mmCIF file of C-alpha atoms and ligand atoms in Angstrom:
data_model
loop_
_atom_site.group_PDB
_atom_site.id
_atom_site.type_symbol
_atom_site.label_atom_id
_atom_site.label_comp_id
_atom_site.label_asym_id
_atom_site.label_seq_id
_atom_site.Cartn_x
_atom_site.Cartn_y
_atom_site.Cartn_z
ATOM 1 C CA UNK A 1 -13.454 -11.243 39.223
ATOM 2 C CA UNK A 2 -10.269 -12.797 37.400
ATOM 3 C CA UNK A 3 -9.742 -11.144 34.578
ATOM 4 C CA UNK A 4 -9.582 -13.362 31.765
ATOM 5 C CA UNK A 5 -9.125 -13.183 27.941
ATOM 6 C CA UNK A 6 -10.107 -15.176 24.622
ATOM 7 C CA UNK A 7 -7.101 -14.950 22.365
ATOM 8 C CA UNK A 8 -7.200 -18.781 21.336
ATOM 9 C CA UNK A 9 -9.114 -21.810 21.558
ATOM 10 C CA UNK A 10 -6.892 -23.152 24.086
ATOM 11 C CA UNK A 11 -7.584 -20.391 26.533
ATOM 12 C CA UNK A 12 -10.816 -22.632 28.016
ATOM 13 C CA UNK A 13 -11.030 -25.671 29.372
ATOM 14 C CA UNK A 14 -13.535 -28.613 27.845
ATOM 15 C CA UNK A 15 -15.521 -27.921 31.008
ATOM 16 C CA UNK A 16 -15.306 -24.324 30.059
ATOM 17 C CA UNK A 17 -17.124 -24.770 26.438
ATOM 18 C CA UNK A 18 -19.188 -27.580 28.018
ATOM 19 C CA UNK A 19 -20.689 -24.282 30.695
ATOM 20 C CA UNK A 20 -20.893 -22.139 27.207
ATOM 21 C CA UNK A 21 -22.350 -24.718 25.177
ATOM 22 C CA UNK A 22 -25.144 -25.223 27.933
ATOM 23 C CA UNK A 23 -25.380 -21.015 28.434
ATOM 24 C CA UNK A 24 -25.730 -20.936 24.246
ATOM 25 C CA UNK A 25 -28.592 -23.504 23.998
ATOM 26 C CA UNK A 26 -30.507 -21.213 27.003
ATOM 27 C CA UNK A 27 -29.764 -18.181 25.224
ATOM 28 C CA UNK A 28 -30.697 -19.210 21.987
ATOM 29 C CA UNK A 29 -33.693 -20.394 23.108
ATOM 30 C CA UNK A 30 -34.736 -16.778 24.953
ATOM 31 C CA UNK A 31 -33.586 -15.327 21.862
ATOM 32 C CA UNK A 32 -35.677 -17.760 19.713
ATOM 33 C CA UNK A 33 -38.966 -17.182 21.997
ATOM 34 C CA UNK A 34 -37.926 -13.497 21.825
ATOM 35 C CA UNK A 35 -37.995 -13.200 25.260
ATOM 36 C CA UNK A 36 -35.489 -10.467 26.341
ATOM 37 C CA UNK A 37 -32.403 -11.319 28.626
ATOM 38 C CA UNK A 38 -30.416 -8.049 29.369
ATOM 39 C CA UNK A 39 -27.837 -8.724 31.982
ATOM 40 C CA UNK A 40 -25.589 -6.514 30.462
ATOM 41 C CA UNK A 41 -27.321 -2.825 30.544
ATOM 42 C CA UNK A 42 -24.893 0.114 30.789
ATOM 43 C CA UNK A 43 -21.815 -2.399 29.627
ATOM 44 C CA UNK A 44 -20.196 -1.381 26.821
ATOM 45 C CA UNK A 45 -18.445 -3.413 24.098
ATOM 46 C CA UNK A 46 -15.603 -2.020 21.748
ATOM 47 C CA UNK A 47 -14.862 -3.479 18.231
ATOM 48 C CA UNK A 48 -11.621 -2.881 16.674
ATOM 49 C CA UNK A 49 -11.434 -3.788 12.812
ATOM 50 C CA UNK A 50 -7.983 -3.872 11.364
ATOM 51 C CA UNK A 51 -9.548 -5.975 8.704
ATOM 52 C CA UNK A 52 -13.024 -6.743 6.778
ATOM 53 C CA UNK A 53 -15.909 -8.558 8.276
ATOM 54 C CA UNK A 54 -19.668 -9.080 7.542
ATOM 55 C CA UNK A 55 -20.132 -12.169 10.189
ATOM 56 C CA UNK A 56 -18.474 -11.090 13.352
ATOM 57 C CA UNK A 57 -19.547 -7.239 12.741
ATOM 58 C CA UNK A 58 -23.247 -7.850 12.943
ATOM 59 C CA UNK A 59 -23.089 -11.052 15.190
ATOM 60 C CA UNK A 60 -20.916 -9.213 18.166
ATOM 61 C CA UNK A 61 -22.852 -5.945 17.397
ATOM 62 C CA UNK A 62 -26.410 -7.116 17.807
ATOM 63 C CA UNK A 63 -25.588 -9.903 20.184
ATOM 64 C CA UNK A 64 -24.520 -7.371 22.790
ATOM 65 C CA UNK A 65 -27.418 -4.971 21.947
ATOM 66 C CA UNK A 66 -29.147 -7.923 22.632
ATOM 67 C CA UNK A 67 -27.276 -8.687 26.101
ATOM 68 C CA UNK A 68 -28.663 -4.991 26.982
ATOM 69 C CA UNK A 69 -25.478 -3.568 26.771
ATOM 70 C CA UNK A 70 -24.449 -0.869 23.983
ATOM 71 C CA UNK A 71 -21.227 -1.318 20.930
ATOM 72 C CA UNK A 72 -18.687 1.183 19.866
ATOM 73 C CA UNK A 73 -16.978 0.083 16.364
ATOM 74 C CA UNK A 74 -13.735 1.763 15.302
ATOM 75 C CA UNK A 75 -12.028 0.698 11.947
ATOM 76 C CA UNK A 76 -8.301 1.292 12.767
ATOM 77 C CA UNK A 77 -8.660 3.469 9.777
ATOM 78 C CA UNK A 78 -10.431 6.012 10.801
ATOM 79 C CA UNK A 79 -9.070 6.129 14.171
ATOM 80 C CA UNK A 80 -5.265 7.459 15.638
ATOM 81 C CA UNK A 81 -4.411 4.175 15.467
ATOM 82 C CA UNK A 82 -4.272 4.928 12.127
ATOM 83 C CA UNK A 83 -2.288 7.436 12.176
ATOM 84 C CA UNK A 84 0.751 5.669 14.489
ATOM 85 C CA UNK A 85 -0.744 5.652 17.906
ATOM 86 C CA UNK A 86 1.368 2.923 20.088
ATOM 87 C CA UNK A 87 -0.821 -0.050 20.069
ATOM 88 C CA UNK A 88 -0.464 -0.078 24.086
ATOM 89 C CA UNK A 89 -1.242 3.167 24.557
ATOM 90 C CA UNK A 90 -4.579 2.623 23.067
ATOM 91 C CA UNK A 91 -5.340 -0.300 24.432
ATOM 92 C CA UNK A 92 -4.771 1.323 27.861
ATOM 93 C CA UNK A 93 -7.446 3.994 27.024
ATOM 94 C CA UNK A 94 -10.090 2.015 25.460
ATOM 95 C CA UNK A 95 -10.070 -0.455 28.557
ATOM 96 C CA UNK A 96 -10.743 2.116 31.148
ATOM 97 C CA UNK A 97 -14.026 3.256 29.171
ATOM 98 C CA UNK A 98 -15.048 0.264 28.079
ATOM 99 C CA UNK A 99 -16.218 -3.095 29.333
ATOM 100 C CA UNK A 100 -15.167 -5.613 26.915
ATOM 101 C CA UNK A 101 -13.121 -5.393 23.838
ATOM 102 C CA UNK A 102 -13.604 -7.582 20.514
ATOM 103 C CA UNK A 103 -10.074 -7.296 17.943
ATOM 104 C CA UNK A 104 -9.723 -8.401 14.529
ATOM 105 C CA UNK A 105 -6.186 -7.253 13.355
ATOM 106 C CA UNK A 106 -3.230 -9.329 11.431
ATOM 107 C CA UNK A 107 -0.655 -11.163 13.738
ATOM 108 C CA UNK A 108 -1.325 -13.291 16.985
ATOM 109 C CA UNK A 109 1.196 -10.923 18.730
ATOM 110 C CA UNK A 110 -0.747 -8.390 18.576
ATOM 111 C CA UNK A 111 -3.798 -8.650 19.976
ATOM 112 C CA UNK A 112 -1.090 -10.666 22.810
ATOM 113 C CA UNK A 113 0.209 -6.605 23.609
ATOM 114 C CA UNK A 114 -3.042 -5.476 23.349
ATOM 115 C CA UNK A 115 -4.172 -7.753 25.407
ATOM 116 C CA UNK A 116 -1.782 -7.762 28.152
ATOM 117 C CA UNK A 117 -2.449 -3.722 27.902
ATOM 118 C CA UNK A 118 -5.502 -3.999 28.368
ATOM 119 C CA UNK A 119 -8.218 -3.328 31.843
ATOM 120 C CA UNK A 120 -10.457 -5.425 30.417
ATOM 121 C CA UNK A 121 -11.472 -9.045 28.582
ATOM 122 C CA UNK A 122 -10.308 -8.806 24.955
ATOM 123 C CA UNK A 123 -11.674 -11.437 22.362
ATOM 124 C CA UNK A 124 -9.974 -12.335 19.371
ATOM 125 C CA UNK A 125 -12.351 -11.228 16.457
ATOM 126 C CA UNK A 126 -9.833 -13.420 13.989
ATOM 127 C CA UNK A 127 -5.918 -13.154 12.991
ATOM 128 C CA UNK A 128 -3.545 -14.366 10.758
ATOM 129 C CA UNK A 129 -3.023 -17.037 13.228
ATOM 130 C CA UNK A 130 -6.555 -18.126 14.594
ATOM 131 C CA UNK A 131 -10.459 -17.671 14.758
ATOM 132 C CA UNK A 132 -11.556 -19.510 18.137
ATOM 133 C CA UNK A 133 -14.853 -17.519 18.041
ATOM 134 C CA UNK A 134 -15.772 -19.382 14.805
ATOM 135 C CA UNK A 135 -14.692 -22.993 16.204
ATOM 136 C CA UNK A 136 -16.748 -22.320 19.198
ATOM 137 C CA UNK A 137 -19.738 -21.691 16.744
ATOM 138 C CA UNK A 138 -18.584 -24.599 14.616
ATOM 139 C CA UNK A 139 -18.463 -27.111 17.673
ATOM 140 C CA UNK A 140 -21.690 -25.878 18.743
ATOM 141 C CA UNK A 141 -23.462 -26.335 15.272
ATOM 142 C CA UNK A 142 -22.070 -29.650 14.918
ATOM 143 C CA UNK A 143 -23.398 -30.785 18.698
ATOM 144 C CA UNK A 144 -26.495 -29.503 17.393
ATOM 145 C CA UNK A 145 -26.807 -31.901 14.366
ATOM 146 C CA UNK A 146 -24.794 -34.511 15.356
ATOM 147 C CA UNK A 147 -24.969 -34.674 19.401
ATOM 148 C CA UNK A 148 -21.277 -35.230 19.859
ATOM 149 C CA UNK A 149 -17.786 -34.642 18.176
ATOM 150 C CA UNK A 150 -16.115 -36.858 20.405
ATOM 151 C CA UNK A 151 -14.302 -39.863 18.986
ATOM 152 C CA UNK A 152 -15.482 -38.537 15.285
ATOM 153 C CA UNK A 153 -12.865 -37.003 12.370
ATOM 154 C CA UNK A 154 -12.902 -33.338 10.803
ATOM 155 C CA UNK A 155 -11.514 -33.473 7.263
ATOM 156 C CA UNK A 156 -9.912 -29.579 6.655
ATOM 157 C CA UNK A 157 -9.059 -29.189 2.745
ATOM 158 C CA UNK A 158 -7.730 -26.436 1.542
ATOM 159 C CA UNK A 159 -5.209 -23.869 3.087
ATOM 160 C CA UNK A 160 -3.303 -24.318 6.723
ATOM 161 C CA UNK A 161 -4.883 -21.266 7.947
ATOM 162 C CA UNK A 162 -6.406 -19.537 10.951
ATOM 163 C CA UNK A 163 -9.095 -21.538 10.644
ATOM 164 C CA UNK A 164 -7.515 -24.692 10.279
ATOM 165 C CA UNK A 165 -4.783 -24.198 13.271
ATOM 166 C CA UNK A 166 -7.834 -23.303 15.343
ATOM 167 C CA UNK A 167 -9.627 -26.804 14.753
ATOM 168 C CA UNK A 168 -6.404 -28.148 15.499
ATOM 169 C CA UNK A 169 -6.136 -26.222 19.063
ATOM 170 C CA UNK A 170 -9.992 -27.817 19.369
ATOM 171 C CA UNK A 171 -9.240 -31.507 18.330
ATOM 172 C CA UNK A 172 -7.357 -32.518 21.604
ATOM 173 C CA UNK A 173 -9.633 -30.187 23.597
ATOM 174 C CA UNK A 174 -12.451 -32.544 22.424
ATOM 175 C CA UNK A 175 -10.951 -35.102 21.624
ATOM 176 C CA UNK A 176 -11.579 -35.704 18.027
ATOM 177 C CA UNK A 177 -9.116 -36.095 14.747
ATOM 178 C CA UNK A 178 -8.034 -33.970 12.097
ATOM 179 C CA UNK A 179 -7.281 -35.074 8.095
ATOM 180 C CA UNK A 180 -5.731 -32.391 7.075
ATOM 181 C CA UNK A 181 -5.178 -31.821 3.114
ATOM 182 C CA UNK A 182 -3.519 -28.777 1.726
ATOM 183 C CA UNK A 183 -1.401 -28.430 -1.652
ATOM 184 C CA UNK A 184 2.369 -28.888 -1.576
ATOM 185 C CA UNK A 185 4.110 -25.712 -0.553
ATOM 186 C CA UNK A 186 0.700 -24.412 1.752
ATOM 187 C CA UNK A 187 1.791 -27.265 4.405
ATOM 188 C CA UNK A 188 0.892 -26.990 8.652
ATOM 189 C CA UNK A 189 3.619 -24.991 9.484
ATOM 190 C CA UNK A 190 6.355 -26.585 12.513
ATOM 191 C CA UNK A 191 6.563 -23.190 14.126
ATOM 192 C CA UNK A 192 2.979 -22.973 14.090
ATOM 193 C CA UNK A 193 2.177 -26.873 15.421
ATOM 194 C CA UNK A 194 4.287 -25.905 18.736
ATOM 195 C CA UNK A 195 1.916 -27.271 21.643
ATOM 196 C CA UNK A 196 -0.486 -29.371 19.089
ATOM 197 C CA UNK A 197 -1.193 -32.814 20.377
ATOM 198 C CA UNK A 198 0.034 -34.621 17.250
ATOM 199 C CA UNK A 199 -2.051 -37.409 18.439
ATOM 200 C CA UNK A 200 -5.248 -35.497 17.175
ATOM 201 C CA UNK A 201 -4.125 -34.518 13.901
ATOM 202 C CA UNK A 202 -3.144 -36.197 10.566
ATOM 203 C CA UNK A 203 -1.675 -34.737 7.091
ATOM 204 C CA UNK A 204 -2.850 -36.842 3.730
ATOM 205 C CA UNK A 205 -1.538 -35.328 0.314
ATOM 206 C CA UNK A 206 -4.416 -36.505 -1.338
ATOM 207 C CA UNK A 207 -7.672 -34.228 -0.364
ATOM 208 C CA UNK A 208 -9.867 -36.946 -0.905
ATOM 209 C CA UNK A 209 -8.083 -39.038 1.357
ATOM 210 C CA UNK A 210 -8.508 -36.794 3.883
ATOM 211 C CA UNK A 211 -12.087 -36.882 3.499
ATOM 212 C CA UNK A 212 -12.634 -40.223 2.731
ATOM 213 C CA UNK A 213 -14.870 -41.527 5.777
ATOM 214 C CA UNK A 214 -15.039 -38.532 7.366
ATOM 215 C CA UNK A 215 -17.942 -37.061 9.867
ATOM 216 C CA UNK A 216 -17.381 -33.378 8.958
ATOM 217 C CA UNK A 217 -15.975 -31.669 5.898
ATOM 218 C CA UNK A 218 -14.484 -27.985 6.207
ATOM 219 C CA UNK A 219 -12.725 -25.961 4.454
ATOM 220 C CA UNK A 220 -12.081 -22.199 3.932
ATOM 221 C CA UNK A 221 -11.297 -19.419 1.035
ATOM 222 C CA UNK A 222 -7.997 -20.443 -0.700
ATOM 223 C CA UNK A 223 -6.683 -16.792 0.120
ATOM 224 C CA UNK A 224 -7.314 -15.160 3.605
ATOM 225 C CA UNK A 225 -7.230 -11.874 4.395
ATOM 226 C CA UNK A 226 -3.655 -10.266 4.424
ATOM 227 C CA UNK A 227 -2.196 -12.762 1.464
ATOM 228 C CA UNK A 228 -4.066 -11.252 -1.128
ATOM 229 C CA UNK A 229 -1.412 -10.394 -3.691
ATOM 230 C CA UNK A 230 -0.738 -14.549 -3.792
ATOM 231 C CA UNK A 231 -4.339 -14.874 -4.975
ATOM 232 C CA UNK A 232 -3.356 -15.559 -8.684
ATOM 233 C CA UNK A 233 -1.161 -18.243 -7.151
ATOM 234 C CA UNK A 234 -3.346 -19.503 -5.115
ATOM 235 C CA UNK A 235 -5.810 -20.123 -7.582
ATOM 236 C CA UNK A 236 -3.740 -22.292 -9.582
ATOM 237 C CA UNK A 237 -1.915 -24.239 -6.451
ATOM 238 C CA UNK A 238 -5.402 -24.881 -5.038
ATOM 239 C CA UNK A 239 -7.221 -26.284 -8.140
ATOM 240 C CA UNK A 240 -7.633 -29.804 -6.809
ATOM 241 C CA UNK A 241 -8.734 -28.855 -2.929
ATOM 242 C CA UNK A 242 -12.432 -28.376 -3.957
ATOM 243 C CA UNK A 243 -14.519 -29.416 -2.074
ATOM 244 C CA UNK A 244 -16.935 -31.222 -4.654
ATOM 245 C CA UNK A 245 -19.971 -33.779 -4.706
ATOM 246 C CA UNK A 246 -17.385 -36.240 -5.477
ATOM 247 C CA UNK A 247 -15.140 -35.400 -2.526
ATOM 248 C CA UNK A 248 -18.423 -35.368 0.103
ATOM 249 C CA UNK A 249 -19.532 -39.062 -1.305
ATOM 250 C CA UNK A 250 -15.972 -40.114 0.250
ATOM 251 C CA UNK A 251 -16.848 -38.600 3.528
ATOM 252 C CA UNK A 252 -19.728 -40.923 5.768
ATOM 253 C CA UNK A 253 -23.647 -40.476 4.527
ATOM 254 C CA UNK A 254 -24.323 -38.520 7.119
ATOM 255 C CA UNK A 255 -21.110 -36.098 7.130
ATOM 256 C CA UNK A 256 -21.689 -32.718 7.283
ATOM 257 C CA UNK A 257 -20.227 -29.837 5.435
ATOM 258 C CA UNK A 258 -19.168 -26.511 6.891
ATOM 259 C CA UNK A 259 -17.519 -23.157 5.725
ATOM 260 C CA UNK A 260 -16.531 -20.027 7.935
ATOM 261 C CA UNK A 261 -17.861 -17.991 5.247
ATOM 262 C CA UNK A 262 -17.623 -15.762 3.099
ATOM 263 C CA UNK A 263 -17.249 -18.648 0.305
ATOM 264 C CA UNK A 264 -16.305 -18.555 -3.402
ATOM 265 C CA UNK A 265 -18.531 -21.444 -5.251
ATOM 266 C CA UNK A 266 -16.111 -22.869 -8.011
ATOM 267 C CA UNK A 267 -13.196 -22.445 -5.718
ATOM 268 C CA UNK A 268 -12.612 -23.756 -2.478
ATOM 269 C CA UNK A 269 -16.415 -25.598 -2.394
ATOM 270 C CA UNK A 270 -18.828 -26.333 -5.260
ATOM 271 C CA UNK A 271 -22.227 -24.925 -5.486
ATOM 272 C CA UNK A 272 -23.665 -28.584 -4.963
ATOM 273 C CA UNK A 273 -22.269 -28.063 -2.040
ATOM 274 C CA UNK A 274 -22.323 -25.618 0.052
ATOM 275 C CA UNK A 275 -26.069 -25.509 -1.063
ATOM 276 C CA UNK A 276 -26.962 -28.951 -1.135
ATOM 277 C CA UNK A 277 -28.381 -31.222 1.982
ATOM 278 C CA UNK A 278 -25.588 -31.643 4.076
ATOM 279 C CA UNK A 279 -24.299 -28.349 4.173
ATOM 280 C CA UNK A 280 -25.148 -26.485 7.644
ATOM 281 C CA UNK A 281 -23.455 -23.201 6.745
ATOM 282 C CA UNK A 282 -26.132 -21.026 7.685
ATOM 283 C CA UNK A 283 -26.781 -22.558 11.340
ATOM 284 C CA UNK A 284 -22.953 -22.208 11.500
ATOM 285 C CA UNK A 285 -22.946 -18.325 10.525
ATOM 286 C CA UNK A 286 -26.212 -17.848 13.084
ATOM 287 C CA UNK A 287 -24.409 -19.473 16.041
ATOM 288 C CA UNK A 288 -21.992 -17.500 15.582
ATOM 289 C CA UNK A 289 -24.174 -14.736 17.741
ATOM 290 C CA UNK A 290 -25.546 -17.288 20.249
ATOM 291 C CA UNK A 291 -21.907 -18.399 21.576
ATOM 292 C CA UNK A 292 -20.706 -14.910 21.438
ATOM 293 C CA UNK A 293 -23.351 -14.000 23.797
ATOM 294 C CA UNK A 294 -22.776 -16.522 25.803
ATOM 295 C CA UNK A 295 -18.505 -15.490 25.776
ATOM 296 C CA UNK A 296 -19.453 -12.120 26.509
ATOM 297 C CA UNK A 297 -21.632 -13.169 29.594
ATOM 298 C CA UNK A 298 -18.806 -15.549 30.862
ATOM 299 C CA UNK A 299 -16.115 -12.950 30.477
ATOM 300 C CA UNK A 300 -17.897 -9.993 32.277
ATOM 301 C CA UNK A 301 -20.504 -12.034 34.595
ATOM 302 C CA UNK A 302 -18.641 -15.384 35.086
ATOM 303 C CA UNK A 303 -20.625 -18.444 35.369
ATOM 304 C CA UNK A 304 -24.414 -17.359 36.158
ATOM 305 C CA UNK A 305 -27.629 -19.731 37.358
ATOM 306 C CA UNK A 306 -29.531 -20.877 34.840
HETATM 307 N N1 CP B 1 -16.641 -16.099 9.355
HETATM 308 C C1 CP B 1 -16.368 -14.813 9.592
HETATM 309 O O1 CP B 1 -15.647 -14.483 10.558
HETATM 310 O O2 CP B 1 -16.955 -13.935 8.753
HETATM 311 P P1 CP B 1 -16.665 -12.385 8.591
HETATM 312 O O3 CP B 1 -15.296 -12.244 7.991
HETATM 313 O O4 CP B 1 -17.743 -11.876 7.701
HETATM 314 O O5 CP B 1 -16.702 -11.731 9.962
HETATM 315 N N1 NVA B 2 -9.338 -17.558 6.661
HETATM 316 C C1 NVA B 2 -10.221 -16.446 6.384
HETATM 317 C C2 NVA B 2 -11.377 -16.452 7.318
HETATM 318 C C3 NVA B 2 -12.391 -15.368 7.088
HETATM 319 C C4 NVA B 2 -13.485 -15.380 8.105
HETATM 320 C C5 NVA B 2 -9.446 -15.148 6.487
HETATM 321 O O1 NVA B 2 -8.633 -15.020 7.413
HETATM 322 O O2 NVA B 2 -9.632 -14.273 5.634
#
């Protein structure tokens, strides 16, 4: 089989996500009725954490458990990698004992020499740059709710993030539009919108602008991973990108809200909220596990009969 990676959103094809869409609503559903589907006995996932996670630690971990197959974690840490070990070098022994490898780590380039290093499918577990395992979810959840994002717009307030470059990587994929709000100086960066269908995106400076008849509102923690020591900043750049009752009455009745999690209520979203009606947070965070499993099936087993 080819061997194939998921390093960014772009890597598949629509008809690729429309296969792991279909594959996530039949898993779910064995998973639901909890009927056990093991394809994957004796396979063997590693993690590699170069940075915190609650989400895609448990979602990868018991989602291959579930898939039959067993997980090995390693927080760089605690590992040689930790101590200096070329990057390449590891990824060259990992692959040939493993099956399939998950990374969260800092830059885009490198989990790219990991990758390209490695025996084996590697998924990107988040970086600085993207988080296509949580716009998969995302997509999914909102398909769920809402039957199609085709045609509708995603307003993203807040910081131009992984997160937000990864919807933007989704929006020509399927086809819907971006408002895009963040506070001067935290613009989309040129570099970074290199091979972005500008057609699919828009910038407003006003945040409630951006969400003003909007289908879905997202947005993210004001300070990812990595950028901690500009928190303070941050704080007082970001004041007026909350995403507030007053912002959501903008968007269309029946928008929905969403948030990668972990949130702070009273920054980036109010309480009212992310806990309120048409927040689906929590369906977001659980389908998290049900595309995974449906990634790691594609990436080892390729497409399968339903
Ligand atoms: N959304 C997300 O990736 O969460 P974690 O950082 O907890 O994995
Ligand atoms: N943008 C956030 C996402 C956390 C899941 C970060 O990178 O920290």
């Amino acid at each position: 089989m080819e061997l194939r990676h998921y390093l960014q959103f772009r890597d598949f094809s629509l008809d690729e996500y429309e296969y792991l869409f279909a594959r996530t609503l039949w898993i779910k559903d064995k998973f639901k009725r909890y009927e056990p589907y093991q394809p994957l006995v004796d396979r063997t996932l590693a993690m590699v954490f170069e940075k915190h996670s609650t989400r895609t630690r448990v979602s990868f971990e018991a989602g291959m458990n579930q898939l039959g197959g067993s997980v090995i974690t390693l927080m760089t840490r605690d590992t040689q990698m930790g101590r200096g070990e070329p990057l390449e070098d590891v990824a060259r022994v990992i692959s040939r004992m493993v099956d399939v490898i998950m990374i969260r780590t800092f830059e885009q380039s490198i989990i790219e020499r990991f990758s390209s290093n490695s025996r084996v499918p590697v998924i990107n577990g988040l970086t600085n740059e993207y988080h296509p395992c949580q716009i998969m979810a995302d997509i999914f959840t909102y398909i769920e709710h809402r039957q199609s994002l085709k045609g509708k717009t995603v307003a993203w307030i807040g910081d131009s993030n992984n997160v937000c470059y990864t919807w933007l990587q989704a929006a020509s994929i399927f086809d819907f539009k971006v408002h895009v709000s963040t506070p001067p100086g935290y613009e989309l960066e040129a570099a970074a919108l290199a091979g972005i269908d500008t057609a699919h995106f828009e910038t407003f400076a006003d945040p409630h602008e951006a969400a003003r008849g909007a289908d879905l509102v997202t947005t993210d923690v004001w300070t990812s991973m990595g950028f901690e020591a500009e928190n303070d900043d941050r704080k007082r750049d970001f004041e007026d990108w909350q995403v507030d009752a007053d912002m959501m009455r903008l968007a269309k009745p029946d928008a929905l809200f969403m948030h990668c999690l972990p949130a702070h209520r009273g920054e980036e979203v109010a309480a009212e909220v992310i806990d309120g009606p048409q927040s689906v947070v929590w369906d977001e965070a659980e389908n998290r596990l049900h595309v995974q499993k449906a990634l790691i099936e594609f990436l080892l087993l390729g497409r399968t009969i339903v």
